[in-house]
Amino acid sequence: MTISTTPRLEIRNLVRVFEGKRVVDDVSLAIQPGHVTCLLGPSGCGKSTTLRMIAGVDMQNSGEIYVDGQLICDTVFRIPPERRAIGLMFQDFALFPHLSVGENVAFGLTGSGSEKKARAKTLLDRVGLAHFIDEYPHQLSGGEQQRVALARALAPSPKIMLMDEPFSGLDNRLRDGIRDETLDLLKEEGASVLLVTHEPEEAMRMADEIALMRGGKIVQRGAPYNIFNAPADRDAVAFFSDINTLKGKVEGALTDTPFGQFLAPGVPDGAEVEIVFRPQHVHIDFDRQGKGPNPTQMAGTPARGIVRRARFMGSESLVEFRMDHDGQTLKATVPNVFLPAEGTPLWLTVRRDRCFVFPVT
């Protein structure tokens, strides 16, 4: 059996200009059937504008949009939004207050009244809300309204689901469960999903692929593991977590630091680089030997820091140090409870295999 490799959704070189500024700048993306792709980035980077163009509620200045290999929109040809087989979910749920839950889900379906009601009941049953079919949105909690909105978006069996910050209005304690339920239902329906969010944790939890956006462009694409562990630049590292940064100059493809030498292959002599690493990859070296738990971690040379503050964060402790060598602040996270007193001197090492070296531009 031949498996088609045609993307369910493909966008090519999309550009959107507002007041002379390219808010979406030559964005291309392809999503395979049944996959979840996340557009991740800070507010104002062009994520939602990209979504609106795909949905057909905004027009691109240039570029093309395809569904199953068929052109649905360029700057001349345009299939209207209601004929694109695309479902939409927004952060405000956009339920009709004057319609019952069942009527909301059935809204926009074709067929007889009994067929529409049966489809609504089936979907509400799958999200655990069939008993609310005759209630009204104001009688439901935020999490319940979110699930109704999901059922309504899935009711016409769209090929593609576009989701714009759909969980941002929910209480933190509800989010994880509802995200998982939503993902399960989307997978069951076989919809390809493009999810917009500014939360790295949400993208990591839900996406098969992440497209990291900044300044209207996609700066990196890949599986969550690869995006996190092989970031394209310093800002990509910083978007996912707190970071520590050391600066140095390159001589013979090496950079000297208080934690020893770091490789900087391909960087010319005399150029400046930044060595970036996350707080969880800073280790306290109580015996001052500079050895990590195993040799492959290449812990390197220990450097001394003085504790500035320590805070317990729940599952870990965050300790901030003032480093002897330059006075800058360095952060370390330690599992469980570790709260050394302010002013305590401690020796630190850094995991070489978890450091990223970037040229200063």
CSV table of C-alpha atoms in Angstrom, one decimal:
chain,number,residue,atom,x,y,z
A,1,MET,CA,0.0,0.0,0.0
A,2,THR,CA,1.3,3.4,-1.0
A,3,ILE,CA,1.2,6.0,1.8
A,4,SER,CA,0.7,9.6,0.5
A,5,THR,CA,3.4,12.1,1.5
A,6,THR,CA,1.3,15.1,0.5
A,7,PRO,CA,1.0,17.5,3.4
A,8,ARG,CA,-2.5,18.0,4.8
A,9,LEU,CA,-1.7,21.7,5.1
A,10,GLU,CA,1.1,23.6,3.3
A,11,ILE,CA,1.8,27.3,3.4
A,12,ARG,CA,4.5,28.7,1.1
A,13,ASN,CA,6.2,32.0,1.5
A,14,LEU,CA,3.4,33.8,3.3
A,15,VAL,CA,3.9,37.6,3.8
A,16,ARG,CA,1.6,40.0,5.6
A,17,VAL,CA,2.3,43.7,5.8
A,18,PHE,CA,0.8,46.2,8.2
A,19,GLU,CA,1.6,49.8,8.0
A,20,GLY,CA,4.8,49.1,6.0
A,21,LYS,CA,6.0,46.4,8.4
A,22,ARG,CA,6.2,42.7,7.6
A,23,VAL,CA,4.5,41.1,10.5
A,24,VAL,CA,4.6,37.7,8.8
A,25,ASP,CA,7.8,37.5,6.7
A,26,ASP,CA,8.2,34.7,4.2
A,27,VAL,CA,6.8,31.9,6.3
A,28,SER,CA,6.6,28.4,4.9
A,29,LEU,CA,5.3,25.3,6.8
A,30,ALA,CA,3.9,21.8,6.0
A,31,ILE,CA,1.8,19.6,8.3
A,32,GLN,CA,1.2,16.0,7.6
A,33,PRO,CA,-2.2,14.3,8.2
A,34,GLY,CA,-2.9,13.6,11.9
A,35,HIS,CA,0.1,15.6,13.1
A,36,VAL,CA,0.2,18.5,15.6
A,37,THR,CA,2.4,21.4,14.8
A,38,CYS,CA,2.9,24.3,17.2
A,39,LEU,CA,3.7,27.9,16.2
A,40,LEU,CA,5.6,29.0,19.3
A,41,GLY,CA,6.9,32.5,20.0
A,42,PRO,CA,6.4,35.7,22.0
A,43,SER,CA,3.5,38.0,21.6
A,44,GLY,CA,3.6,40.0,18.4
A,45,CYS,CA,5.8,37.7,16.5
A,46,GLY,CA,3.1,36.9,13.8
A,47,LYS,CA,1.7,33.6,15.0
A,48,SER,CA,-2.0,34.6,15.2
A,49,THR,CA,-1.7,36.6,11.9
A,50,THR,CA,-0.4,33.4,10.2
A,51,LEU,CA,-3.4,31.5,11.6
A,52,ARG,CA,-5.9,34.1,10.4
A,53,MET,CA,-4.5,33.9,6.9
A,54,ILE,CA,-4.8,30.1,6.8
A,55,ALA,CA,-8.4,30.4,8.1
A,56,GLY,CA,-9.3,32.9,5.4
A,57,VAL,CA,-10.3,35.7,7.7
A,58,ASP,CA,-7.2,37.7,6.7
A,59,MET,CA,-5.5,38.0,3.3
A,60,GLN,CA,-1.8,37.6,2.7
A,61,ASN,CA,0.2,40.1,0.6
A,62,SER,CA,2.0,37.2,-1.1
A,63,GLY,CA,2.3,33.5,-0.8
A,64,GLU,CA,0.1,30.4,-1.2
A,65,ILE,CA,-1.9,28.1,1.0
A,66,TYR,CA,-2.6,24.4,0.0
A,67,VAL,CA,-4.9,21.7,1.5
A,68,ASP,CA,-4.1,18.2,0.4
A,69,GLY,CA,-2.0,19.6,-2.4
A,70,GLN,CA,-4.9,21.8,-3.7
A,71,LEU,CA,-4.5,25.5,-3.8
A,72,ILE,CA,-7.1,27.2,-1.6
A,73,CYS,CA,-5.6,30.8,-1.5
A,74,ASP,CA,-3.1,33.0,-3.2
A,75,THR,CA,-3.3,36.7,-4.0
A,76,VAL,CA,-5.7,36.0,-6.9
A,77,PHE,CA,-7.6,32.8,-6.2
A,78,ARG,CA,-9.4,32.4,-2.9
A,79,ILE,CA,-11.7,29.8,-1.5
A,80,PRO,CA,-14.0,31.3,1.2
A,81,PRO,CA,-13.4,30.3,4.8
A,82,GLU,CA,-16.5,28.2,5.2
A,83,ARG,CA,-15.4,25.9,2.3
A,84,ARG,CA,-11.9,25.3,3.5
A,85,ALA,CA,-12.6,22.2,5.8
A,86,ILE,CA,-10.8,24.1,8.6
A,87,GLY,CA,-12.0,24.2,12.2
A,88,LEU,CA,-11.2,27.1,14.5
A,89,MET,CA,-10.7,27.4,18.3
A,90,PHE,CA,-9.9,30.6,20.0
A,91,GLN,CA,-9.0,31.5,23.6
A,92,ASP,CA,-12.4,33.1,24.4
A,93,PHE,CA,-14.3,29.9,23.2
A,94,ALA,CA,-16.8,32.2,21.3
A,95,LEU,CA,-19.8,30.2,22.3
A,96,PHE,CA,-23.3,31.6,21.5
A,97,PRO,CA,-24.9,32.5,24.9
A,98,HIS,CA,-28.4,32.3,23.6
A,99,LEU,CA,-28.0,28.7,22.3
A,100,SER,CA,-27.9,25.6,24.4
A,101,VAL,CA,-24.8,23.5,24.6
A,102,GLY,CA,-26.2,21.0,22.0
A,103,GLU,CA,-27.2,23.8,19.7
A,104,ASN,CA,-23.8,25.4,19.9
A,105,VAL,CA,-22.1,22.1,18.9
A,106,ALA,CA,-24.6,21.6,16.1
A,107,PHE,CA,-24.3,25.1,14.8
A,108,GLY,CA,-23.2,25.2,11.2
A,109,LEU,CA,-23.8,21.5,10.5
A,110,THR,CA,-25.8,20.4,7.5
A,111,GLY,CA,-28.5,17.6,7.5
A,112,SER,CA,-31.7,17.1,9.3
A,113,GLY,CA,-32.3,18.2,12.9
A,114,SER,CA,-32.1,14.7,14.2
A,115,GLU,CA,-28.8,14.1,12.4
A,116,LYS,CA,-27.3,17.3,13.8
A,117,LYS,CA,-28.4,16.5,17.3
A,118,ALA,CA,-27.0,13.0,17.1
A,119,ARG,CA,-23.6,14.3,16.0
A,120,ALA,CA,-23.6,16.9,18.8
A,121,LYS,CA,-24.5,14.2,21.3
A,122,THR,CA,-21.8,11.9,20.1
A,123,LEU,CA,-19.1,14.6,20.5
A,124,LEU,CA,-20.4,15.8,23.8
A,125,ASP,CA,-20.4,12.3,25.1
A,126,ARG,CA,-16.7,12.0,24.0
A,127,VAL,CA,-15.8,15.1,26.0
A,128,GLY,CA,-17.9,13.9,29.0
A,129,LEU,CA,-20.6,16.6,28.7
A,130,ALA,CA,-23.5,14.8,27.1
A,131,HIS,CA,-25.5,15.5,30.3
A,132,PHE,CA,-25.2,19.2,29.7
A,133,ILE,CA,-26.7,19.1,26.2
A,134,ASP,CA,-29.7,21.2,27.1
A,135,GLU,CA,-27.8,23.6,29.4
A,136,TYR,CA,-26.5,27.0,28.4
A,137,PRO,CA,-22.8,28.2,28.3
A,138,HIS,CA,-23.1,30.5,31.4
A,139,GLN,CA,-24.1,27.4,33.4
A,140,LEU,CA,-20.7,25.7,32.7
A,141,SER,CA,-17.3,26.2,34.1
A,142,GLY,CA,-14.4,27.5,32.0
A,143,GLY,CA,-13.0,24.0,31.5
A,144,GLU,CA,-16.4,22.7,30.4
A,145,GLN,CA,-16.9,25.6,28.0
A,146,GLN,CA,-13.5,24.9,26.5
A,147,ARG,CA,-14.6,21.3,25.8
A,148,VAL,CA,-17.9,22.4,24.3
A,149,ALA,CA,-15.9,24.8,22.0
A,150,LEU,CA,-13.7,21.8,21.0
A,151,ALA,CA,-16.7,19.7,20.2
A,152,ARG,CA,-18.3,22.4,18.1
A,153,ALA,CA,-15.0,22.9,16.1
A,154,LEU,CA,-14.8,19.2,15.5
A,155,ALA,CA,-18.5,18.7,14.6
A,156,PRO,CA,-18.1,19.3,10.8
A,157,SER,CA,-15.1,16.8,10.8
A,158,PRO,CA,-12.6,19.4,9.6
A,159,LYS,CA,-9.4,18.2,7.9
A,160,ILE,CA,-7.4,20.8,9.8
A,161,MET,CA,-7.9,22.4,13.2
A,162,LEU,CA,-6.5,25.8,14.0
A,163,MET,CA,-6.1,26.6,17.7
A,164,ASP,CA,-5.2,30.1,18.9
A,165,GLU,CA,-4.1,30.1,22.6
A,166,PRO,CA,-7.1,27.8,23.4
A,167,PHE,CA,-6.1,27.0,27.0
A,168,SER,CA,-4.9,30.4,28.1
A,169,GLY,CA,-8.1,31.3,29.9
A,170,LEU,CA,-8.1,28.2,32.1
A,171,ASP,CA,-6.9,27.7,35.6
A,172,ASN,CA,-3.4,26.2,35.8
A,173,ARG,CA,-4.7,23.2,37.6
A,174,LEU,CA,-7.1,22.4,34.9
A,175,ARG,CA,-4.9,22.9,31.9
A,176,ASP,CA,-2.8,19.7,31.8
A,177,GLY,CA,-5.8,17.4,32.0
A,178,ILE,CA,-7.8,19.4,29.4
A,179,ARG,CA,-4.8,19.6,27.1
A,180,ASP,CA,-4.4,15.8,27.2
A,181,GLU,CA,-8.1,15.2,26.6
A,182,THR,CA,-8.1,17.6,23.7
A,183,LEU,CA,-5.0,16.0,22.2
A,184,ASP,CA,-6.6,12.5,22.5
A,185,LEU,CA,-9.8,13.7,20.8
A,186,LEU,CA,-8.0,15.4,18.0
A,187,LYS,CA,-5.9,12.3,17.3
A,188,GLU,CA,-9.1,10.2,17.3
A,189,GLU,CA,-10.7,12.5,14.7
A,190,GLY,CA,-7.5,12.4,12.6
A,191,ALA,CA,-7.4,16.2,12.2
A,192,SER,CA,-4.1,17.9,11.4
A,193,VAL,CA,-3.6,20.6,14.1
A,194,LEU,CA,-1.8,24.0,14.0
A,195,LEU,CA,-1.6,25.3,17.5
A,196,VAL,CA,-0.5,28.8,18.4
A,197,THR,CA,0.9,29.4,21.9
A,198,HIS,CA,3.5,31.5,23.7
A,199,GLU,CA,4.0,28.8,26.3
A,200,PRO,CA,7.0,26.5,25.7
A,201,GLU,CA,5.6,23.9,28.1
A,202,GLU,CA,2.3,23.7,26.2
A,203,ALA,CA,4.2,23.3,22.9
A,204,MET,CA,6.4,20.6,24.3
A,205,ARG,CA,3.4,18.7,25.8
A,206,MET,CA,1.2,18.8,22.7
A,207,ALA,CA,3.3,19.1,19.5
A,208,ASP,CA,4.8,16.6,17.1
A,209,GLU,CA,6.7,19.5,15.7
A,210,ILE,CA,7.5,23.0,16.9
A,211,ALA,CA,8.0,26.0,14.6
A,212,LEU,CA,9.7,28.7,16.6
A,213,MET,CA,8.8,32.2,15.5
A,214,ARG,CA,10.4,35.5,16.1
A,215,GLY,CA,10.0,38.8,14.3
A,216,GLY,CA,7.6,37.4,11.7
A,217,LYS,CA,9.9,34.6,10.7
A,218,ILE,CA,10.2,30.9,11.6
A,219,VAL,CA,13.7,30.7,13.0
A,220,GLN,CA,13.8,27.0,13.8
A,221,ARG,CA,11.6,23.9,13.2
A,222,GLY,CA,11.8,20.4,14.6
A,223,ALA,CA,10.6,17.8,17.1
A,224,PRO,CA,10.3,19.2,20.7
A,225,TYR,CA,13.4,17.2,21.8
A,226,ASN,CA,15.6,18.6,19.0
A,227,ILE,CA,14.4,22.2,19.5
A,228,PHE,CA,15.1,22.0,23.2
A,229,ASN,CA,18.5,20.3,22.9
A,230,ALA,CA,19.9,21.7,19.7
A,231,PRO,CA,18.7,25.3,19.7
A,232,ALA,CA,19.4,27.6,16.7
A,233,ASP,CA,20.7,30.5,18.8
A,234,ARG,CA,20.9,32.1,22.2
A,235,ASP,CA,17.3,33.4,22.1
A,236,ALA,CA,16.0,30.0,21.3
A,237,VAL,CA,17.6,28.6,24.4
A,238,ALA,CA,16.3,31.5,26.5
A,239,PHE,CA,12.7,31.1,25.3
A,240,PHE,CA,12.5,27.6,26.9
A,241,SER,CA,14.1,28.3,30.2
A,242,ASP,CA,16.3,30.6,32.3
A,243,ILE,CA,19.9,30.7,31.1
A,244,ASN,CA,23.4,31.5,32.2
A,245,THR,CA,25.8,33.2,29.8
A,246,LEU,CA,29.6,33.4,29.8
A,247,LYS,CA,31.5,35.5,27.2
A,248,GLY,CA,34.9,34.8,25.8
A,249,LYS,CA,37.2,35.2,22.8
A,250,VAL,CA,38.2,32.4,20.5
A,251,GLU,CA,41.8,31.4,20.0
A,252,GLY,CA,42.6,28.2,18.0
A,253,ALA,CA,38.9,27.1,18.1
A,254,LEU,CA,38.9,27.3,21.9
A,255,THR,CA,37.5,29.7,24.4
A,256,ASP,CA,39.0,30.1,27.9
A,257,THR,CA,36.5,30.5,30.8
A,258,PRO,CA,36.6,30.1,34.6
A,259,PHE,CA,35.1,26.7,34.0
A,260,GLY,CA,37.8,25.6,31.6
A,261,GLN,CA,38.1,25.7,27.8
A,262,PHE,CA,35.2,25.3,25.5
A,263,LEU,CA,35.3,24.3,21.8
A,264,ALA,CA,34.2,26.9,19.3
A,265,PRO,CA,34.6,25.1,15.9
A,266,GLY,CA,34.4,27.2,12.8
A,267,VAL,CA,34.6,30.5,14.7
A,268,PRO,CA,37.6,32.7,13.6
A,269,ASP,CA,40.3,33.7,16.1
A,270,GLY,CA,39.6,36.9,18.0
A,271,ALA,CA,35.8,36.6,17.6
A,272,GLU,CA,33.6,36.8,20.7
A,273,VAL,CA,31.3,34.0,21.6
A,274,GLU,CA,28.6,33.4,24.2
A,275,ILE,CA,28.5,30.1,26.1
A,276,VAL,CA,24.9,29.5,27.2
A,277,PHE,CA,23.7,26.9,29.7
A,278,ARG,CA,20.7,26.2,31.7
A,279,PRO,CA,20.5,26.4,35.6
A,280,GLN,CA,19.8,22.6,35.8
A,281,HIS,CA,23.2,21.9,34.3
A,282,VAL,CA,25.2,23.7,36.9
A,283,HIS,CA,26.4,21.3,39.6
A,284,ILE,CA,27.8,22.0,43.1
A,285,ASP,CA,31.2,20.4,43.5
A,286,PHE,CA,31.6,19.9,47.2
A,287,ASP,CA,34.9,18.1,47.0
A,288,ARG,CA,36.4,20.7,44.5
A,289,GLN,CA,37.5,17.9,42.2
A,290,GLY,CA,35.4,19.0,39.2
A,291,LYS,CA,34.1,15.6,38.4
A,292,GLY,CA,30.6,15.0,37.4
A,293,PRO,CA,28.6,11.8,38.1
A,294,ASN,CA,30.2,10.2,35.1
A,295,PRO,CA,33.1,11.1,32.8
A,296,THR,CA,30.9,11.6,29.7
A,297,GLN,CA,29.5,14.8,31.3
A,298,MET,CA,32.9,16.5,31.0
A,299,ALA,CA,32.3,18.7,34.1
A,300,GLY,CA,35.5,20.6,33.6
A,301,THR,CA,37.1,23.1,36.0
A,302,PRO,CA,35.3,24.2,39.2
A,303,ALA,CA,34.8,27.9,39.8
A,304,ARG,CA,33.8,29.5,43.1
A,305,GLY,CA,30.6,31.5,43.7
A,306,ILE,CA,29.1,33.1,46.8
A,307,VAL,CA,25.4,32.4,47.5
A,308,ARG,CA,23.3,35.5,47.0
A,309,ARG,CA,19.9,33.9,47.7
A,310,ALA,CA,18.2,30.5,47.7
A,311,ARG,CA,14.5,29.7,47.2
A,312,PHE,CA,12.5,26.5,47.4
A,313,MET,CA,10.4,26.2,44.2
A,314,GLY,CA,8.4,23.0,45.1
A,315,SER,CA,10.2,20.2,43.3
A,316,GLU,CA,13.6,21.9,43.3
A,317,SER,CA,15.6,24.8,44.8
A,318,LEU,CA,16.9,27.8,42.9
A,319,VAL,CA,20.2,29.1,44.1
A,320,GLU,CA,21.8,32.3,42.8
A,321,PHE,CA,25.5,32.9,43.1
A,322,ARG,CA,27.8,35.9,42.7
A,323,MET,CA,30.8,34.5,40.8
A,324,ASP,CA,34.3,35.3,42.0
A,325,HIS,CA,35.8,35.7,38.6
A,326,ASP,CA,33.6,38.5,37.3
A,327,GLY,CA,30.9,39.3,39.9
A,328,GLN,CA,28.1,38.2,37.6
A,329,THR,CA,25.1,36.3,38.8
A,330,LEU,CA,24.8,32.6,37.9
A,331,LYS,CA,21.8,30.4,38.7
A,332,ALA,CA,21.7,26.8,39.6
A,333,THR,CA,18.7,24.5,40.3
A,334,VAL,CA,19.0,21.6,42.7
A,335,PRO,CA,16.5,18.8,43.2
A,336,ASN,CA,14.5,18.8,46.4
A,337,VAL,CA,15.4,21.2,49.2
A,338,PHE,CA,18.8,22.9,49.2
A,339,LEU,CA,18.9,26.3,50.9
A,340,PRO,CA,22.4,27.4,51.8
A,341,ALA,CA,22.8,30.6,53.7
A,342,GLU,CA,23.6,33.9,52.0
A,343,GLY,CA,27.3,34.4,51.8
A,344,THR,CA,28.2,30.7,51.7
A,345,PRO,CA,31.1,30.0,49.3
A,346,LEU,CA,30.6,27.0,47.0
A,347,TRP,CA,32.4,25.5,44.0
A,348,LEU,CA,30.5,25.0,40.8
A,349,THR,CA,31.0,23.0,37.6
A,350,VAL,CA,29.1,23.1,34.3
A,351,ARG,CA,28.1,20.2,32.2
A,352,ARG,CA,30.0,20.6,28.9
A,353,ASP,CA,27.6,18.4,27.0
A,354,ARG,CA,24.8,20.7,27.9
A,355,CYS,CA,26.4,24.0,26.9
A,356,PHE,CA,25.8,25.9,23.7
A,357,VAL,CA,28.4,28.1,22.0
A,358,PHE,CA,27.1,30.9,19.8
A,359,PRO,CA,29.1,33.7,18.0
A,360,VAL,CA,28.2,37.1,19.2
A,361,THR,CA,26.5,39.0,16.3
